[in-house]
Each structure stands twice: as structure tokens, then as C-alpha cells.
Short mmCIF file of C-alpha atoms and ligand atoms in Angstrom, two decimals:
data_model
loop_
_atom_site.label_atom_id
_atom_site.label_comp_id
_atom_site.label_asym_id
_atom_site.label_seq_id
_atom_site.Cartn_x
_atom_site.Cartn_y
_atom_site.Cartn_z
CA MET C 23 2.18 7.24 -9.48
CA LEU C 24 5.04 4.70 -8.19
CA PRO C 25 6.73 5.97 -4.40
CA GLU C 26 9.93 8.27 -5.33
CA VAL C 27 11.45 5.50 -3.34
CA PHE C 28 13.00 3.18 -6.45
CA SER C 29 15.33 6.06 -8.30
CA GLY C 30 18.23 5.26 -8.98
CA LYS C 31 18.39 2.09 -7.12
CA LYS C 32 19.89 -1.63 -7.87
CA ILE C 33 17.73 -4.38 -8.08
CA LEU C 34 17.84 -7.45 -8.74
CA LEU C 35 14.90 -9.69 -10.01
CA GLY C 36 14.78 -13.41 -9.55
CA VAL C 37 12.61 -15.24 -11.37
CA THR C 38 11.53 -18.93 -11.25
CA GLY C 39 9.32 -21.12 -12.84
CA GLY C 40 5.57 -21.21 -12.14
CA ILE C 41 2.53 -20.29 -13.88
CA ALA C 42 2.80 -16.27 -13.02
CA ALA C 43 7.05 -15.08 -14.32
CA TYR C 44 4.74 -13.16 -16.88
CA LYS C 45 3.37 -10.42 -14.74
CA ALA C 46 7.37 -10.54 -13.22
CA CYS C 47 7.60 -8.23 -16.68
CA LEU C 48 5.48 -6.07 -16.54
CA LEU C 49 7.66 -5.53 -12.94
CA VAL C 50 10.62 -4.67 -14.59
CA ARG C 51 8.80 -2.21 -16.65
CA GLU C 52 7.81 -0.50 -13.60
CA LEU C 53 10.44 -0.44 -11.39
CA LYS C 54 12.69 0.43 -14.71
CA LYS C 55 9.85 3.27 -15.32
CA SER C 56 10.50 4.58 -11.90
CA GLY C 57 14.39 5.02 -12.09
CA ALA C 58 15.46 1.56 -10.94
CA GLU C 59 18.62 -0.18 -12.99
CA VAL C 60 16.80 -3.91 -12.83
CA HIS C 61 18.81 -7.43 -13.37
CA VAL C 62 16.58 -10.33 -14.00
CA ILE C 63 18.47 -13.58 -12.35
CA MET C 64 16.07 -16.86 -13.81
CA THR C 65 16.31 -20.72 -13.13
CA SER C 66 16.16 -22.63 -16.25
CA SER C 67 12.20 -23.56 -15.60
CA ALA C 68 11.81 -20.44 -15.52
CA ALA C 69 13.07 -19.78 -18.54
CA GLU C 70 10.74 -22.44 -20.18
CA PHE C 71 7.87 -19.94 -19.29
CA VAL C 72 9.50 -16.40 -20.61
CA ALA C 73 12.19 -15.83 -22.89
CA PRO C 74 14.69 -14.63 -22.02
CA LEU C 75 15.34 -11.91 -24.41
CA THR C 76 11.33 -10.46 -23.40
CA PHE C 77 13.08 -9.80 -19.74
CA SER C 78 16.32 -8.73 -21.37
CA ALA C 79 14.71 -6.08 -23.68
CA LEU C 80 12.78 -4.94 -20.88
CA SER C 81 15.30 -4.86 -18.23
CA GLY C 82 18.48 -3.36 -20.42
CA ASN C 83 20.89 -5.98 -19.07
CA PRO C 84 21.30 -9.48 -19.87
CA VAL C 85 19.41 -12.22 -18.08
CA ILE C 86 21.00 -13.90 -15.98
CA ILE C 87 20.79 -17.65 -16.03
CA ASN C 88 23.77 -20.17 -16.09
CA ILE C 89 26.05 -19.88 -12.43
CA PHE C 90 28.79 -19.86 -14.97
CA PRO C 91 28.47 -16.60 -17.46
CA GLU C 92 29.53 -17.26 -21.28
CA ASN C 93 33.23 -15.87 -20.79
CA GLN C 94 33.79 -17.28 -17.66
CA LYS C 95 34.20 -20.55 -19.37
CA SER C 96 36.29 -19.10 -21.69
CA GLY C 97 38.55 -18.47 -19.30
CA SER C 98 38.67 -14.33 -20.58
CA SER C 99 36.54 -13.59 -17.10
CA LEU C 100 37.58 -15.04 -13.82
CA GLY C 101 35.62 -13.27 -11.77
CA THR C 102 32.87 -13.32 -9.12
CA TRP C 103 30.19 -11.57 -10.28
CA HIS C 104 27.76 -13.06 -8.44
CA ILE C 105 29.52 -12.32 -4.99
CA ASP C 106 29.68 -7.96 -6.68
CA LEU C 107 26.13 -8.27 -7.99
CA ALA C 108 24.92 -9.30 -4.28
CA LEU C 109 26.89 -6.51 -2.54
CA GLU C 110 25.92 -4.16 -4.88
CA ALA C 111 22.68 -4.95 -4.98
CA ASP C 112 20.18 -2.63 -2.78
CA LEU C 113 17.18 -5.00 -2.58
CA MET C 114 16.50 -8.76 -4.61
CA ILE C 115 13.04 -9.05 -5.55
CA ILE C 116 11.74 -13.15 -6.49
CA ALA C 117 8.59 -12.85 -7.79
CA PRO C 118 6.79 -14.82 -8.28
CA ALA C 119 9.22 -17.54 -6.17
CA THR C 120 7.57 -21.27 -7.14
CA VAL C 121 7.53 -24.04 -3.46
CA ASN C 122 10.73 -25.51 -5.01
CA THR C 123 13.17 -22.33 -4.96
CA ILE C 124 11.30 -21.28 -1.58
CA ALA C 125 12.36 -24.70 -0.23
CA LYS C 126 15.99 -24.31 -1.43
CA ILE C 127 16.65 -20.98 0.24
CA THR C 128 15.52 -22.11 3.99
CA TYR C 129 17.79 -24.87 3.24
CA GLY C 130 20.59 -22.37 2.32
CA ILE C 131 21.25 -24.54 -1.18
CA ALA C 132 22.34 -22.41 -4.16
CA ASP C 133 22.81 -24.70 -7.05
CA ASN C 134 21.58 -21.66 -9.80
CA ALA C 135 22.51 -18.36 -10.46
CA LEU C 136 19.52 -17.32 -8.75
CA THR C 137 20.47 -19.05 -5.44
CA VAL C 138 24.01 -18.37 -4.81
CA LEU C 139 22.66 -14.44 -5.70
CA PHE C 140 20.61 -15.02 -2.81
CA SER C 141 22.73 -16.65 -0.67
CA ALA C 142 25.22 -13.80 -0.97
CA MET C 143 22.78 -10.87 -0.94
CA ARG C 144 23.23 -8.34 2.01
CA SER C 145 20.52 -6.07 1.35
CA PRO C 146 17.01 -7.13 1.88
CA VAL C 147 15.38 -9.14 0.25
CA LEU C 148 11.63 -9.54 -0.16
CA ILE C 149 9.40 -13.09 -1.93
CA CYS C 150 6.33 -13.22 -3.25
CA PRO C 151 5.83 -17.52 -3.50
CA ALA C 152 3.02 -17.99 -5.92
CA ALA C 153 2.42 -22.34 -6.59
CA ASP C 154 -1.41 -24.26 -6.78
CA MET C 155 -3.32 -23.62 -3.47
CA ASP C 156 -2.36 -27.22 -2.21
CA MET C 157 1.19 -26.14 -3.34
CA TYR C 158 0.99 -23.20 -1.34
CA ASN C 159 -0.31 -24.10 1.33
CA SER C 160 1.44 -28.04 2.06
CA PRO C 161 2.94 -28.45 5.90
CA ALA C 162 6.93 -27.96 3.81
CA SER C 163 5.94 -24.40 2.61
CA THR C 164 4.11 -22.71 5.39
CA GLU C 165 7.44 -23.39 7.49
CA ASN C 166 9.44 -22.38 4.99
CA LEU C 167 7.92 -19.30 4.57
CA ASP C 168 7.60 -19.19 7.88
CA THR C 169 11.17 -19.93 8.86
CA LEU C 170 11.92 -16.69 5.49
CA GLU C 171 10.21 -14.30 7.14
CA ARG C 172 12.27 -15.31 11.07
CA ARG C 173 15.17 -15.14 9.67
CA GLY C 174 14.23 -10.64 8.30
CA TYR C 175 13.24 -11.43 4.59
CA TYR C 176 9.69 -9.42 3.51
CA ILE C 177 7.31 -12.49 2.72
CA LEU C 178 4.42 -11.42 0.60
CA PRO C 179 1.65 -13.59 0.75
CA ALA C 180 -0.36 -15.06 -2.21
CA GLU C 181 -3.50 -13.93 -2.89
CA ALA C 182 -7.16 -16.39 -2.45
CA GLY C 183 -8.04 -16.42 -6.78
CA GLU C 184 -8.21 -18.58 -9.11
CA LEU C 185 -5.56 -20.15 -10.38
CA ALA C 186 -3.75 -22.18 -13.21
CA SER C 187 -5.01 -24.94 -12.15
CA GLY C 188 -8.46 -24.11 -12.39
CA LEU C 189 -8.57 -24.66 -8.40
CA LYS C 190 -9.61 -21.60 -6.44
CA GLY C 191 -7.75 -20.99 -3.52
CA VAL C 192 -4.30 -19.10 -2.27
CA GLY C 193 -1.56 -19.65 -4.57
CA ARG C 194 -1.98 -16.38 -7.52
CA LEU C 195 0.74 -14.03 -6.72
CA PRO C 196 -0.60 -10.80 -6.26
CA GLU C 197 -1.16 -8.10 -8.65
CA THR C 198 2.42 -6.25 -9.63
CA GLU C 199 0.81 -2.34 -8.00
CA LYS C 200 0.58 -4.56 -4.58
CA ILE C 201 4.52 -5.62 -5.27
CA LEU C 202 6.01 -2.55 -5.92
CA GLU C 203 4.38 -0.69 -3.23
CA ALA C 204 5.71 -3.92 -0.97
CA ALA C 205 9.07 -3.00 -2.50
CA ALA C 206 8.37 0.40 -1.58
CA SER C 207 8.05 -0.79 1.37
CA VAL C 208 10.91 -2.28 2.20
CA LEU C 209 13.85 -0.13 0.64
CA MET C 210 12.05 2.23 2.71
CA GLY C 211 13.54 -0.33 5.79
CA TYR C 212 10.02 -1.91 7.30
CA LYS C 213 9.38 -4.30 8.16
CA LYS C 214 6.27 -5.60 9.95
CA ASP C 215 6.73 -3.54 12.36
CA LEU C 216 2.27 -2.90 12.99
CA THR C 217 1.76 -6.18 13.63
CA GLY C 218 -1.08 -6.49 16.26
CA THR C 219 -2.17 -2.98 15.30
CA LYS C 220 -5.47 -2.63 14.29
CA LEU C 221 -6.77 0.50 12.38
CA THR C 222 -9.31 2.47 11.31
CA ILE C 223 -9.04 4.30 8.57
CA THR C 224 -11.80 6.47 6.50
CA ALA C 225 -10.75 7.87 2.60
CA GLY C 226 -12.94 8.88 -0.79
CA PRO C 227 -15.62 12.19 -0.72
CA SER C 228 -19.57 11.40 0.48
CA TYR C 229 -21.73 11.29 -2.10
CA GLU C 230 -24.73 13.34 -0.70
CA ASP C 231 -28.37 12.37 -3.71
CA ILE C 232 -30.11 14.44 -4.26
CA ASP C 233 -31.98 12.64 -6.42
CA PRO C 234 -31.35 9.54 -8.57
CA VAL C 235 -29.70 11.02 -11.30
CA ARG C 236 -27.26 14.28 -9.40
CA PHE C 237 -25.09 14.22 -5.96
CA ILE C 238 -23.16 17.16 -3.52
CA GLY C 239 -20.21 16.21 -4.26
CA ASN C 240 -16.06 16.84 -3.81
CA ARG C 241 -12.87 16.10 -5.80
CA SER C 242 -11.08 13.86 -3.64
CA THR C 243 -9.89 10.54 -4.63
CA GLY C 244 -9.64 8.23 -2.02
CA LEU C 245 -5.79 8.19 -2.96
CA MET C 246 -4.37 9.27 0.39
CA GLY C 247 -6.61 7.54 2.55
CA TYR C 248 -5.88 3.60 0.32
CA SER C 249 -1.89 4.98 0.47
CA ILE C 250 -2.97 4.55 3.99
CA ALA C 251 -3.76 1.51 4.24
CA LYS C 252 -1.81 -0.52 1.95
CA ALA C 253 1.12 0.44 4.48
CA ALA C 254 -0.40 0.13 7.22
CA TRP C 255 -1.70 -3.63 6.27
CA LEU C 256 2.40 -4.35 4.47
CA ARG C 257 3.72 -3.34 7.46
CA GLY C 258 2.03 -6.27 9.70
CA ALA C 259 -1.60 -4.69 10.94
CA GLU C 260 -4.53 -5.35 10.13
CA VAL C 261 -6.62 -2.45 8.48
CA GLU C 262 -10.58 -1.90 7.49
CA LEU C 263 -11.31 0.97 5.43
CA ILE C 264 -13.87 2.65 4.75
CA SER C 265 -14.64 4.47 1.86
CA GLY C 266 -16.94 6.33 -0.53
CA PRO C 267 -17.42 6.67 -3.83
CA SER C 268 -13.52 5.44 -5.71
CA VAL C 269 -11.14 4.34 -8.39
CA TYR C 270 -9.23 2.59 -6.42
CA THR C 271 -9.47 -1.21 -5.91
CA PRO C 272 -8.07 -1.66 -2.28
CA TYR C 273 -5.64 -4.45 -1.14
CA PRO C 274 -8.39 -8.16 -1.42
CA GLU C 275 -7.18 -8.91 2.78
CA LEU C 276 -8.29 -5.89 4.43
CA LYS C 277 -11.49 -5.60 6.03
CA PHE C 278 -13.29 -2.91 3.60
CA THR C 279 -16.42 -1.59 3.45
CA LYS C 280 -17.95 0.38 0.46
CA VAL C 281 -19.82 3.45 1.20
CA ARG C 282 -22.25 6.59 -0.79
CA SER C 283 -23.43 8.96 1.85
CA ALA C 284 -21.80 10.77 5.29
CA LEU C 285 -24.25 9.37 7.28
CA GLU C 286 -23.19 5.49 5.87
CA MET C 287 -19.60 6.23 6.86
CA GLN C 288 -20.88 7.36 10.14
CA LYS C 289 -22.77 3.55 10.52
CA ALA C 290 -19.80 2.11 9.60
CA LEU C 291 -16.90 4.08 11.26
CA ILE C 292 -18.92 3.34 14.74
CA GLU C 293 -18.72 -0.36 14.43
CA SER C 294 -15.42 0.20 13.00
CA SER C 295 -13.85 1.67 15.09
CA GLY C 296 -15.00 -0.27 17.71
CA ARG C 297 -12.94 -3.11 17.26
CA THR C 298 -9.96 -0.97 16.75
CA GLU C 299 -7.19 1.14 18.38
CA ILE C 300 -6.51 3.46 15.94
CA THR C 301 -9.22 5.29 13.59
CA ILE C 302 -7.79 8.01 10.73
CA MET C 303 -9.97 9.90 9.12
CA ALA C 304 -9.24 11.09 5.48
CA ALA C 305 -12.10 10.54 4.41
CA ALA C 306 -13.56 14.56 2.81
CA VAL C 307 -17.35 13.90 3.92
CA ALA C 308 -19.45 17.00 3.35
CA ASP C 309 -20.88 19.45 5.62
CA PHE C 310 -24.11 19.05 4.51
CA ARG C 311 -27.14 16.95 2.82
CA PRO C 312 -29.97 17.43 1.15
CA ALA C 313 -32.57 17.87 3.31
CA VAL C 314 -35.15 15.65 1.00
CA VAL C 315 -33.41 12.77 -1.40
CA SER C 316 -36.35 13.01 -4.41
CA ASP C 317 -36.98 9.11 -5.40
CA LYS C 318 -37.68 10.53 -9.19
CA LYS C 319 -35.37 12.63 -11.46
CA ILE C 320 -36.07 16.41 -10.36
CA LYS C 321 -37.43 18.17 -13.75
CA LYS C 322 -36.49 21.74 -14.31
CA GLU C 323 -39.86 22.85 -14.66
CA SER C 324 -40.77 21.70 -11.36
CA SER C 325 -37.85 22.64 -9.26
CA ALA C 326 -36.56 26.14 -7.57
CA GLY C 327 -34.03 26.44 -8.50
CA SER C 328 -32.20 25.61 -4.66
CA ILE C 329 -31.89 22.54 -2.69
CA ALA C 330 -32.27 22.68 1.11
CA LEU C 331 -29.59 21.82 2.93
CA THR C 332 -29.34 19.86 6.27
CA GLU C 333 -26.14 19.18 8.34
CA ASN C 334 -24.72 15.85 8.64
CA PRO C 335 -23.33 14.95 11.74
CA ASP C 336 -19.99 15.05 12.58
CA LEU C 337 -19.05 11.88 12.20
CA ILE C 338 -15.27 12.53 14.77
CA ALA C 339 -17.95 13.56 17.36
CA SER C 340 -20.05 10.38 17.18
CA ILE C 341 -17.03 7.30 18.30
CA GLN C 342 -15.88 6.70 21.28
CA LYS C 343 -12.03 8.26 22.20
CA GLN C 344 -11.74 7.05 25.33
CA GLY C 345 -8.15 5.20 24.91
CA LYS C 346 -7.69 5.18 22.05
CA THR C 347 -5.26 7.37 18.57
CA ILE C 348 -7.95 9.28 16.65
CA VAL C 349 -5.99 11.27 13.52
CA GLY C 350 -8.65 13.98 11.20
CA PHE C 351 -7.16 15.40 8.21
CA ALA C 352 -7.87 19.84 7.68
CA LEU C 353 -7.75 20.78 3.78
CA GLU C 354 -7.37 24.70 4.22
CA THR C 355 -7.04 27.04 1.76
CA ASP C 356 -6.89 30.51 4.08
CA ASN C 357 -5.65 30.15 8.32
CA GLU C 358 -4.30 26.83 7.21
CA GLU C 359 -2.14 26.83 10.73
CA ALA C 360 -4.57 28.30 13.69
CA ASN C 361 -7.22 26.59 11.51
CA ALA C 362 -6.68 22.72 11.49
CA LEU C 363 -5.12 23.83 15.57
CA LYS C 364 -8.76 24.99 15.70
CA LYS C 365 -9.97 21.30 15.02
CA LEU C 366 -7.42 19.42 16.21
CA SER C 367 -9.25 20.94 20.07
CA LYS C 368 -12.68 20.90 18.54
CA LYS C 369 -12.88 17.49 17.51
CA GLY C 370 -11.22 16.75 20.32
CA LEU C 371 -8.33 14.84 18.50
CA ASP C 372 -5.34 12.90 19.01
CA MET C 373 -3.34 14.30 15.44
CA ILE C 374 -5.03 16.35 12.56
CA VAL C 375 -2.76 16.49 9.40
CA LEU C 376 -2.93 19.77 7.43
CA ASN C 377 -2.65 19.40 3.68
CA SER C 378 -3.05 23.10 2.20
CA LEU C 379 -4.52 23.41 -1.77
CA ASN C 380 -2.43 26.47 -2.02
CA ASP C 381 0.51 24.10 -2.41
CA ALA C 382 0.40 22.59 -6.10
CA GLY C 383 1.52 19.27 -4.91
CA SER C 384 -0.83 18.46 -2.38
CA GLY C 385 -4.67 17.43 -1.62
CA PHE C 386 -6.85 16.57 -4.08
CA GLU C 387 -5.89 14.25 -7.74
CA VAL C 388 -2.64 15.28 -6.97
CA PRO C 389 0.04 11.80 -6.59
CA THR C 390 1.72 13.60 -4.04
CA ASN C 391 1.28 15.40 -0.77
CA ALA C 392 2.95 17.74 1.45
CA VAL C 393 1.74 17.61 5.39
CA THR C 394 1.96 19.19 8.61
CA VAL C 395 1.44 17.17 11.51
CA PHE C 396 0.57 18.68 14.54
CA THR C 397 -0.32 16.70 17.76
CA SER C 398 -2.13 17.52 20.55
CA ASP C 399 0.09 17.47 23.64
CA GLY C 400 2.03 21.20 20.79
CA GLY C 401 3.84 18.76 18.35
CA LYS C 402 4.12 20.38 14.82
CA LYS C 403 5.92 18.61 12.28
CA GLU C 404 5.87 18.25 8.55
CA ILE C 405 7.18 15.56 5.64
CA GLY C 406 7.63 17.47 2.49
CA ARG C 407 6.39 16.66 -0.66
CA THR C 408 6.89 12.86 -1.62
CA SER C 409 3.96 10.21 -2.89
CA LYS C 410 1.74 9.98 -0.95
CA PHE C 411 2.29 5.94 0.17
CA GLU C 412 5.71 7.62 1.76
CA VAL C 413 3.49 10.43 3.05
CA ALA C 414 1.35 7.15 4.92
CA ASN C 415 4.47 5.63 6.26
CA ARG C 416 5.85 8.34 7.46
CA LEU C 417 2.45 9.67 8.68
CA LEU C 418 2.33 5.77 10.14
CA ASP C 419 6.58 6.51 11.84
CA GLN C 420 4.42 8.96 13.77
CA ILE C 421 1.05 8.34 14.66
CA MET C 422 3.41 5.20 15.91
CA ASP C 423 5.59 7.64 17.90
CA TYR C 424 2.93 9.69 19.16
CA ARG C 425 1.47 6.14 20.56
CA LYS C 426 5.02 5.56 22.53
CA SER C 427 5.06 8.47 24.17
CA TYR C 428 2.00 8.01 25.86
CA GLY C 429 2.71 3.91 26.75
CA LYS C 430 0.12 2.18 23.56
CA SER C 431 2.71 -0.05 21.81
N1 CTP Y 510 -15.09 15.14 9.15
C1 CTP Y 510 -15.50 14.26 9.93
N2 CTP Y 510 -17.05 14.37 9.98
C2 CTP Y 510 -18.04 15.78 9.07
C3 CTP Y 510 -17.29 16.27 8.12
C4 CTP Y 510 -15.65 16.49 8.45
O1 CTP Y 510 -15.37 13.49 10.83
N3 CTP Y 510 -19.46 16.01 9.55
C5 CTP Y 510 -14.13 14.58 9.74
C6 CTP Y 510 -13.01 15.07 8.18
O2 CTP Y 510 -12.51 13.53 8.06
C7 CTP Y 510 -11.48 15.38 8.53
C8 CTP Y 510 -11.95 16.62 10.05
O3 CTP Y 510 -13.42 16.32 10.29
O4 CTP Y 510 -11.24 14.09 8.92
C9 CTP Y 510 -11.38 17.89 9.15
O5 CTP Y 510 -12.75 17.84 7.99
P1 CTP Y 510 -13.45 19.52 7.17
O6 CTP Y 510 -14.14 19.36 6.01
O7 CTP Y 510 -11.66 19.78 7.22
O8 CTP Y 510 -13.22 20.07 8.46
P2 CTP Y 510 -14.84 20.84 9.77
O9 CTP Y 510 -15.01 20.16 10.60
O10 CTP Y 510 -16.06 19.56 8.04
O11 CTP Y 510 -14.86 21.81 8.67
P3 CTP Y 510 -14.88 22.93 7.56
O12 CTP Y 510 -15.52 22.50 6.29
O13 CTP Y 510 -16.38 24.64 7.98
O14 CTP Y 510 -13.15 23.69 7.68
#
């Protein structure tokens, strides 16, 4: 589910002339679905790749290509349309942004509708470059992107992978979902405020094998942990994500370790948390595992109908906490606050995030969450029901505030 932050927002989408221009069609569709008003501005070379009609049909608004719209040329409407659109917009996204457009906007050139609007923008701008690897990595483009970032524009870097030229390297436009998450982050007012911060995040369930076919698992999907990892990375953090089985895909830039059981997660966690200053334990770890894992499928006839279990170690207890900030999660069905507070002190945590299974929009298998965050110094703050991505960002705010109050950056 998309963050609710798009609803009612006016978004300008600038599309420039690259192969990835077709991906911008999906962006328009998703933004519209999430309740945003979308105006597409194309460069004339973008119109060589995708017909403007596609964008006008998807956005429900005329596509702007020329600096002087038709009715302005005829003198019927002489206005400052570009100033009006730029003033009213909540956000401008340029995706894909070619090296040519990046160069123009770095130097203040305003020779087409897109660059004119960019120069008149007061609200934030998200720039998503895409190019062939040599063009993307050229000294001019690298310096231009650095300059734009220094000026406060948000740059979502291109990804590595197979490029239209057949070459492999950095230059691909990120997936639509990632652009939308970056846009949500920018709309929420975030820049790269976590640059230099290193986090370990665990996510998903643990699967404890019984035999080659069966396992003991739980209903965690991993969405909360993946959302925290994405939100932190978008804000500039270095993120190590350790995940039990999950359908979600992490951003390619994260250091990702896929695990299955609690014991595998423990090993990865001990290594990772040694390298980072913040550990967030969003994983739903099984308390017990089968005492013996059968290497052959257990047959009905030979089974006693019960499985002997042995206790898993507490993963939080196995990490070194000195000088670090450790955040746990608690999912309770009864005596929620008392149980969460007990875990906070027993596990030696700095913070615990309580989600209640009694709340329909919170917990497993739902895209939203509502949580209460308790801190070791007696603090209690609620984050009302919203998308897990927004909960993730507000939780990161609280973690950084808590660290600041203890003199950590
Ligand atoms: N956790 C852990 N190791 C375990 C079990 C849980 O590190 N073996 C972590 C979870 O990742 C979570 C926190 O501890 O951050 C609380 O998990 P929860 O399952 O609610 O706590 P338990 O200690 O297992 O208590 P219980 O299941 O009895 O409620």
C-alpha cells in the first residue's frame, strides 16, 4: 500500500527523453490511484519515446510540452501558467531525468517547459536520473548531481543492472515503487538526514524446520521491517537487513542477508550488530524449534503425533548492547502495555514498539500499523494508524530523538 501522504497532493511529473520514459506511465497511474492530482510535463525528446496522449489519458490532464501553449499563442489566454503551476505544486518529480536535463537545471537554463517549471518551483523536487553507465558516471553528470543535492534537491540514484545499450552498470531508473517511496519521503519533509548512521534491521518470520517439507512458522510478512529499512536508506542511512522468509524485495543498495531459522538469524545478527550503532528487531522470532529435524519426510504411520521442541535463544540477549541503541517489537493480545514494559526492561532494550493484535489495522498481514513506543527512560508516544512506511519514518524520528537526548547523533 502506498503511503497516504499523496492524497490530495498536486504533483508535477517531468519526463525527459530516455528509454525509461515508459516507466513514468506507471508512476502516473500509481500516483493517481493514491489520490494525487498529476500534471505531466514532457521534453520534446521524451515525446519521441512515449506519446503524450498516453500521459494525458493516465493523468486526466493535458500534457505540457511547449513553453507557449496553443491558446497563449493565439492571444486568448496570456498568463503566467508556469509560475501558477509551480506555485501550486506540492512536489515535482523528474523521472527519468537525462544527463542533458540535469546539466540544464544545474546551470539554470530554462529553454523548455520542464526546465522553466523547475526554475520556478518553490516546493521540493525529486530527481531520478537514468542514463547509460558512461554518461551517468561522466565527471560532468556526477558533479551536476552533487551540486543539485547540495542545493537541497533530492536525488534518487540510478541502480546497477542491465542497461538498454546491453551494457551492465549503474544507470537504470529504479522501480516505480521505489520512486513512489522516495517521493513519499520527500513529501513528508525528509532529506538525507540519517547520512552516516548505520542500522541493523531484522524482519519477517523465522521458519523452524520439522522435516524437508514442514516447518513451524508465524504470520509475519516482513513488511514492517522492510519498510523501516527502506525509509532509513532513503534518508541516507547505511542499512543491513536480515530477513526471514518474505515475499518482499529489499532495495538493491541494502546489505541483505536472507535467513530461515532463529539460529541463522542469530548468527547474522551478532555479526551485523557489531558493525552498526542501531539495531531494530522487527522480526517475529520463534521461541521454540523442533528438537530434532528429520532429514526424511515424516510418515503418518511412524509419527507419534507430537513434536518435541527445544527453546530458541533470545536473539536480543545475544548481542552486545554497550553504546548501541536497541529497539524491540512486541505484539501482544492482552495486558499489552504491562507485557511490553516487562519486555523492555527484561531484554535491556532502549525502546519497545508495541502493536496490538486487538486493533484491526495493526500487526500481521495488513499494510497499516498503529503502535505505541515506550522508552527505557519512561517515555510513551503513540503513532496512530497509517501505512507501515509512515510508521517506519516516525519511529526513526523517535529513535534519533532518543539518541540525541543521550548525546548520540
Ligand atoms: N526476540 C528475540 N529472540 C527470540 C524471540 C524474540 O530477539 N527468541 C525479539 C523479537 O524480535 C522482538 C522482541 O524480542 O523484538 C519481542 O518478541 P516477542 O516474541 O514478543 O517476545 P518473547 O520474548 O518471545 O515473549 P513471548 O513470546 O513470550 O510474548
